[in-house]
CSV table of C-alpha atoms in Angstrom, one decimal:
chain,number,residue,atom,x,y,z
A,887,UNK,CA,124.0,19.9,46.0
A,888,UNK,CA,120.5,19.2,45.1
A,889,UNK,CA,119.9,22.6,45.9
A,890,UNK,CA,122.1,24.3,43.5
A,891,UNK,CA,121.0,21.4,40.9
A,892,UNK,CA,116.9,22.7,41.3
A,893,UNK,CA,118.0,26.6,40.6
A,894,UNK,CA,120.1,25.9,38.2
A,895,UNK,CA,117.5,24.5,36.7
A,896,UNK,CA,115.0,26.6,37.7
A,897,UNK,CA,117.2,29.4,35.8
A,898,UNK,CA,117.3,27.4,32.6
A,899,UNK,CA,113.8,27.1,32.2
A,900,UNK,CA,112.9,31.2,32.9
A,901,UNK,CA,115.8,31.8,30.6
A,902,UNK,CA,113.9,29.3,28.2
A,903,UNK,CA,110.7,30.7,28.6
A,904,UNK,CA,112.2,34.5,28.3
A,905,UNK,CA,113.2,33.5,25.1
A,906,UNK,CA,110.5,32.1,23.4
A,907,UNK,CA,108.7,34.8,24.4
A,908,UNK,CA,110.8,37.4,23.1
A,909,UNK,CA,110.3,35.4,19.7
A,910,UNK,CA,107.0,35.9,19.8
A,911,UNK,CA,106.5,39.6,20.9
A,912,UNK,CA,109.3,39.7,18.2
A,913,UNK,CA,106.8,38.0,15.6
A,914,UNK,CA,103.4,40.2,16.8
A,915,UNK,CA,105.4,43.5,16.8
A,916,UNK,CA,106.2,42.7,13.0
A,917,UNK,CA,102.8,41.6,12.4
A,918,UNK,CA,101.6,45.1,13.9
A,919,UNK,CA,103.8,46.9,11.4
A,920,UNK,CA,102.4,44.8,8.0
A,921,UNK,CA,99.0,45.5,9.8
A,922,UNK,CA,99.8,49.1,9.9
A,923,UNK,CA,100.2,49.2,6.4
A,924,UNK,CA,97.4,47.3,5.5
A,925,UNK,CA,94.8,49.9,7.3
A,926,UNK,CA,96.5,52.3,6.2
A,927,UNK,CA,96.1,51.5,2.2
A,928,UNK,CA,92.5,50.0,3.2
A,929,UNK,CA,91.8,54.1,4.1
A,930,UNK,CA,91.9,53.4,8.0
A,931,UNK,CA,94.6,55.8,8.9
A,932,UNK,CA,93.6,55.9,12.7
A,933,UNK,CA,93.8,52.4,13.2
A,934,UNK,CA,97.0,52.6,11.3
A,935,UNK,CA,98.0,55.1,13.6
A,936,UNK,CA,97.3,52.8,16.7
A,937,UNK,CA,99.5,50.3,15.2
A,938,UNK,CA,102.2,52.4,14.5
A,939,UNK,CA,102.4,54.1,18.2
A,940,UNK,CA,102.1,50.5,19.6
A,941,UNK,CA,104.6,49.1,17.3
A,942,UNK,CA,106.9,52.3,17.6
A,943,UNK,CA,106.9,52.1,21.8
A,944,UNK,CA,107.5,48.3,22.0
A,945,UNK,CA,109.3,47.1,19.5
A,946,UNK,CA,113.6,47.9,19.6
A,947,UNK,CA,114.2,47.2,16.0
A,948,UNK,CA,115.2,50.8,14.8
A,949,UNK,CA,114.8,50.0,11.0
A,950,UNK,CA,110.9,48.5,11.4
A,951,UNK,CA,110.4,51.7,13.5
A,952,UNK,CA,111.6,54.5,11.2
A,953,UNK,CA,109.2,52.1,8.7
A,954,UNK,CA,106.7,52.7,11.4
A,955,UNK,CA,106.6,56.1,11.7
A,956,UNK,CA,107.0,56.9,7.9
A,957,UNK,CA,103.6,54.9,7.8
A,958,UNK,CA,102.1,57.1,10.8
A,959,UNK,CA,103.3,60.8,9.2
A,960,UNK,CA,101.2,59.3,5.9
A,961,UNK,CA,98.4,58.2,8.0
A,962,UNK,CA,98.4,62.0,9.5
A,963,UNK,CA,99.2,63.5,6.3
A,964,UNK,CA,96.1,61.6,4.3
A,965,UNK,CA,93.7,63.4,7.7
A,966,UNK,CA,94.6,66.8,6.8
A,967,UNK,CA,97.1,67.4,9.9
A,968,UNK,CA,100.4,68.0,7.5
A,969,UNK,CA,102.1,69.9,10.7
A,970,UNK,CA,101.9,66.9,12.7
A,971,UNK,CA,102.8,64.7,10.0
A,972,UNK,CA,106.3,66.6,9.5
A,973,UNK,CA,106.9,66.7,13.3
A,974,UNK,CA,106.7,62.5,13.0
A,975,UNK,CA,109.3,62.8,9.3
A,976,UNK,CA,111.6,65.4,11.2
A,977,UNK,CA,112.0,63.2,14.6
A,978,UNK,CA,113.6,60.3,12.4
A,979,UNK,CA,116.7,60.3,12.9
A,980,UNK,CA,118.5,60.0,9.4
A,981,UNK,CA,122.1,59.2,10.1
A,982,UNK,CA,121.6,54.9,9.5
A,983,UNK,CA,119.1,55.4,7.1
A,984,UNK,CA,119.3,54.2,3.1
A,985,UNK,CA,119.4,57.1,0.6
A,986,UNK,CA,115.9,55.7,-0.6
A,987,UNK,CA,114.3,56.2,2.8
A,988,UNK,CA,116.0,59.5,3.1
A,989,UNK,CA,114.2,60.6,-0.6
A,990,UNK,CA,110.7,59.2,0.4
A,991,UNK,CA,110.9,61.3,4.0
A,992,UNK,CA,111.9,64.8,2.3
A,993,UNK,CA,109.2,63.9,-0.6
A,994,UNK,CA,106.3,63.6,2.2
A,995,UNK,CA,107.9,66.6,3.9
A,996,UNK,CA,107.2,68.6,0.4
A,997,UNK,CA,103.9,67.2,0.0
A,998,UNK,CA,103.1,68.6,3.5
A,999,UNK,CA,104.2,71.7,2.8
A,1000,UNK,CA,102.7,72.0,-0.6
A,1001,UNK,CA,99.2,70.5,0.7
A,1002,UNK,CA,99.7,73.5,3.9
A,1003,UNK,CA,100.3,76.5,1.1
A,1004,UNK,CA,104.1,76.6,1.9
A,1005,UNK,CA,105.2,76.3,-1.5
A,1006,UNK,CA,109.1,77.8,-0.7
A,1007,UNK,CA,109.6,75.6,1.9
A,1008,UNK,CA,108.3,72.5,-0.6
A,1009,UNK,CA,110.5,73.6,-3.3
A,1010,UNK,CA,113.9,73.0,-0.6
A,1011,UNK,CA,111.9,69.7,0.3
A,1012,UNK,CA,112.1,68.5,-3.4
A,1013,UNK,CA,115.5,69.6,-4.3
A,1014,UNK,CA,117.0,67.2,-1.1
A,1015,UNK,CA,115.2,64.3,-2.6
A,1016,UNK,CA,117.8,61.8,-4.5
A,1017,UNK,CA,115.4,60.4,-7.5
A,1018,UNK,CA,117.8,58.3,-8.8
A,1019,UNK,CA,116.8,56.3,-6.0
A,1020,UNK,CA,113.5,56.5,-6.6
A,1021,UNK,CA,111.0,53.8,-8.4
A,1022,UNK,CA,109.2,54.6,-11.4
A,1023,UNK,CA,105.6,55.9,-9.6
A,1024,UNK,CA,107.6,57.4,-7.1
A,1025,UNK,CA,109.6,59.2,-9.6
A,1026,UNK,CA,106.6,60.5,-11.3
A,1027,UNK,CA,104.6,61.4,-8.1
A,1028,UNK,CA,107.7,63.6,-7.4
A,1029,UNK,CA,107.7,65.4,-10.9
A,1030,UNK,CA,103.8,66.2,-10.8
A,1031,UNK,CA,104.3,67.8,-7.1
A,1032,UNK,CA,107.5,69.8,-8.5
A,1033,UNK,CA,105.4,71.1,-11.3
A,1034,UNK,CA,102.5,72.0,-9.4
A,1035,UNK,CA,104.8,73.8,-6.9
A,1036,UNK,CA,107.1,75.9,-10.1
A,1037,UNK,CA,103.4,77.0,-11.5
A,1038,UNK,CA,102.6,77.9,-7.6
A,1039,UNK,CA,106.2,79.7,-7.4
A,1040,UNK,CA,105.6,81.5,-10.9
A,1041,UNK,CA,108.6,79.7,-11.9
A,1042,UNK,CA,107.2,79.0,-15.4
A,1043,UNK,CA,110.1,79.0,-17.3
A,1044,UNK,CA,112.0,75.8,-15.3
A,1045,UNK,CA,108.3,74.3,-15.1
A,1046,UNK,CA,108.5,74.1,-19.1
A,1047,UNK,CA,111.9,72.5,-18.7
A,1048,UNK,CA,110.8,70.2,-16.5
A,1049,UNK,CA,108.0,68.7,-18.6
A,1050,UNK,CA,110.7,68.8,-21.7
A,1051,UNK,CA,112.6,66.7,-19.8
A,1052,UNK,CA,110.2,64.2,-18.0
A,1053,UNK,CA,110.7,60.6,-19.3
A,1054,UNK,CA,106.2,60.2,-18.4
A,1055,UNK,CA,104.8,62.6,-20.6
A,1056,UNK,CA,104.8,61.7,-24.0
A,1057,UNK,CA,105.7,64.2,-27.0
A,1058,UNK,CA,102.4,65.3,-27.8
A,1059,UNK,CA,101.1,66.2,-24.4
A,1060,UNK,CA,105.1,67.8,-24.0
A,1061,UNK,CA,104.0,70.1,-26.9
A,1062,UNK,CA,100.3,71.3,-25.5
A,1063,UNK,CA,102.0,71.8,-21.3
A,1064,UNK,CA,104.7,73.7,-22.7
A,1065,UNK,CA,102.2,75.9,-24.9
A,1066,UNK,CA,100.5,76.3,-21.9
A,1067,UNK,CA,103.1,77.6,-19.3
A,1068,UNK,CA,103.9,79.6,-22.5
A,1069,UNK,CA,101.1,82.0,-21.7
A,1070,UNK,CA,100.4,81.4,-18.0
A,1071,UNK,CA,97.6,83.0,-16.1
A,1072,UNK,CA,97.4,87.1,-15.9
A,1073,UNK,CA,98.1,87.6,-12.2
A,1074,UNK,CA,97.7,90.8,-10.6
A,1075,UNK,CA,100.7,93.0,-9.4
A,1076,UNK,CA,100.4,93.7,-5.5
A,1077,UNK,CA,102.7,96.4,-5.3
A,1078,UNK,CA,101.4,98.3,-8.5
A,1079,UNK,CA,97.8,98.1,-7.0
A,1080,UNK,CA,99.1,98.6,-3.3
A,1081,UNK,CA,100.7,102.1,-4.7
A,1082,UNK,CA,97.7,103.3,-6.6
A,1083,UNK,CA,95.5,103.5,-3.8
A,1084,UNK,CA,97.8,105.3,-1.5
A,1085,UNK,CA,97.6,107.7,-3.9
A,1086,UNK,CA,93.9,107.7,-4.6
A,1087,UNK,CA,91.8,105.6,-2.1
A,1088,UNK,CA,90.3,102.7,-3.4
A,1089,UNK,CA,91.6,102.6,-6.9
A,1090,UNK,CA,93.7,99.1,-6.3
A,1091,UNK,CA,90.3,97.7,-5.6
A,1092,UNK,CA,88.6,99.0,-8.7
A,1093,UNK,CA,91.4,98.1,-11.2
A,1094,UNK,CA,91.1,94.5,-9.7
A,1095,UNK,CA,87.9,94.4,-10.4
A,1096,UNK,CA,86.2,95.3,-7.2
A,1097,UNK,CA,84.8,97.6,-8.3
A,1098,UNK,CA,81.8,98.3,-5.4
A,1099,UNK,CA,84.5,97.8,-2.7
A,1100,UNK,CA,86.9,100.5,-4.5
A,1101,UNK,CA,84.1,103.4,-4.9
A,1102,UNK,CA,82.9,102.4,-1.1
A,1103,UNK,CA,87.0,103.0,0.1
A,1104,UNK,CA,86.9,105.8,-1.7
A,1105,UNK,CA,83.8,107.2,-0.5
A,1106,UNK,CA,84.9,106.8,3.3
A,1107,UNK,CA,88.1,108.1,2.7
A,1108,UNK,CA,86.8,111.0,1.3
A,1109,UNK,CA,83.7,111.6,3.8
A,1110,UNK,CA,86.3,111.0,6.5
A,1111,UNK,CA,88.5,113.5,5.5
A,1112,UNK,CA,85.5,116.1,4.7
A,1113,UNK,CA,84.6,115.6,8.7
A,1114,UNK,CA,88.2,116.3,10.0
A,1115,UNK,CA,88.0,119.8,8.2
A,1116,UNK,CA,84.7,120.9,9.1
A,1117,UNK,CA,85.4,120.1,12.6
A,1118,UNK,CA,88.5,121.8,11.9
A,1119,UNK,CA,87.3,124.9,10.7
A,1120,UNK,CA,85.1,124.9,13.1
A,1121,UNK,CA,87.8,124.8,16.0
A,1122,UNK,CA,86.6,121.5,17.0
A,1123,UNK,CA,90.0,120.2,17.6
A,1124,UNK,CA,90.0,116.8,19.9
A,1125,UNK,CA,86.9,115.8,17.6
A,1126,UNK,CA,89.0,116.3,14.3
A,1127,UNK,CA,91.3,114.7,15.6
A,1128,UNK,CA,89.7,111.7,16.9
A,1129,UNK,CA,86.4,111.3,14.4
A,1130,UNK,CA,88.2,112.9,11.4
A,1131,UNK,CA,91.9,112.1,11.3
A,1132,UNK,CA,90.9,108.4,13.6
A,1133,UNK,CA,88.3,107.2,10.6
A,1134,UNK,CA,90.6,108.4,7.8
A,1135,UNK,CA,93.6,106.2,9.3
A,1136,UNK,CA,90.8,103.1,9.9
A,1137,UNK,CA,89.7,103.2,6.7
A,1138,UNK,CA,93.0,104.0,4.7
A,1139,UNK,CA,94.9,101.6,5.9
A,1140,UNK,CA,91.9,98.9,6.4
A,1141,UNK,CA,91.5,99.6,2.6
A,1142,UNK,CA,95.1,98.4,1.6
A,1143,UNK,CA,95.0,95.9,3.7
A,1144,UNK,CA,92.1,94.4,2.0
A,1145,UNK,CA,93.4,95.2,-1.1
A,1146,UNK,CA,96.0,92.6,-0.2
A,1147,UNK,CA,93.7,90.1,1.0
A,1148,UNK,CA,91.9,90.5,-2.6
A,1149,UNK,CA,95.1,90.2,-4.4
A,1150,UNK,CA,96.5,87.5,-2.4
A,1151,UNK,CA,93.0,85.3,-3.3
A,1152,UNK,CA,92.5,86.4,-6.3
A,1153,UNK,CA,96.1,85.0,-7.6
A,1154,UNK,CA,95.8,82.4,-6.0
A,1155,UNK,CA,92.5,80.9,-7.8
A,1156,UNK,CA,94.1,82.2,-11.0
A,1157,UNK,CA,96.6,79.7,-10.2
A,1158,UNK,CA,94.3,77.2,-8.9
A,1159,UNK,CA,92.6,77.0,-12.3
A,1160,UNK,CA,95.9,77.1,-14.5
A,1161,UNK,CA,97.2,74.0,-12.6
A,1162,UNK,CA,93.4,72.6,-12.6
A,1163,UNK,CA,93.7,72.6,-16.6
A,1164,UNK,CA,97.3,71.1,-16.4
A,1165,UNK,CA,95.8,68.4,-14.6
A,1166,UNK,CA,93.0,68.1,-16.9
A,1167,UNK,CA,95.9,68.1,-19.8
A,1168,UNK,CA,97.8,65.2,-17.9
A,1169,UNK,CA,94.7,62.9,-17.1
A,1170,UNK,CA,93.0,63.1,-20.7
């Protein structure tokens, strides 16, 4: 009898013990989220990180851990590694989560794909999220990104819309944006200049402005062909074939392809300088 009395009790005190200490891994866990959170708006996101993965492996609350992660995907996100950052917002699984949560993962999925120059992919980020849902800077951090993106997208016309309809910008500034993305930036048409110089060498570059790189095309082109028919006429077959014919394919198509590349950049940092003076506009 005194046996079974000294496990019994034996029991009661492990099961005692068990449970105060589950209280307080309970209580550090929690304390490793708020922790998290505090690195990461002090600007340490890799000790934010730390606390997240620790936080995220021990802890079996579901709802502190989705918090967890959404912390760690902004930690990666604020270092520059956007693709790693999504990875973290796509493994969240979304079926118990709060419409708000929902909006704040797709937003940070847009941001990561409008940071990594995947502007379609942003827009279907942005039209998931639910702003009614949203708070007021959350709201507005979501219209600035959208209207970054439209000018990105050459969408100018629902850009205008949107900053007629945005509840931040007040009437003047509406005025002087909507001006603005009344005449947006000259951009140059890649398939216009891609089809001029298949017909004449070079002539995309030198209507871009390139003007050294266009006559230099040209030049090769032209010396290239030049070689394939002297060697031709001269019954210097193989070597017309691989010197002539070989450099005129190198350089014709190398050409285009660079004309592309220019095209591509140069757009780009016409764009890059439209939305720079729509930020300037926004932050007078």
């Amino acid at each position: 009898m005194k046996k079974l009395s000294r496990t019994y009790s034996i029991i009661c005190m492990w099961l005692c013990v068990m449970s105060i200490s589950s209280r307080s891994s309970a209580q550090e866990y929690n304390w490793l989220i708020q922790d998290a959170e505090r690195l990461y708006h002090q600007g340490l996101f890799d000790e934010a990180i730390i606390a997240c993965e620790r936080y995220a492996y021990f802890s079996s609350d579901q709802k502190l851990k989705h918090a967890a992660l959404l912390i760690e995907a902004k930690a990666f996100q604020q270092k520059g590694n956007y693709k790693y950052s999504s990875n973290i917002l796509l493994s969240i699984p979304r079926i118990l989560l709060d419409k708000h949560v929902k909006s704040l993962i797709d937003f940070n999925l847009a941001l990561n794909s409008f940071l990594d120059g995947y502007y379609d992919e942003a827009q279907v980020y942005l039209d998931n999220c639910d702003t009614t849902v949203m708070d007021y800077s959350e709201r507005n951090n979501y219209e600035l990104i959208r209207l970054f993106n439209l000018c990105y997208l050459e969408k100018w016309q629902e850009a205008s819309v949107l900053v007629n309809d945005s509840p931040f910008i007040s009437d003047s500034l509406k005025k002087e944006l909507i001006q603005l993305l009344n005449k947006p930036p000259k951009l140059l048409n890649q398939k216009r200049l891609e089809w001029f110089s298949r017909i004449i060498p070079g002539s995309g570059q030198i209507f871009s402005g390139y003007y050294v790189e266009g006559i230099s095309s040209f030049l090769l082109c032209s010396g290239s062909l030049a070689l394939g028919g002297l060697l031709l006429i001269n019954k210097f077959y193989f070597s017309a074939y691989v010197l002539g014919a070989g450099s005129l394919y190198a350089f014709y198509y190398g050409g285009i392809r660079r004309l592309n590349e220019i095209t591509q950049t140069e757009n780009q940092n016409r764009k890059q300088l439209f939305i720079a003076t729509i930020k300037s506009k926004l932050t007078e």
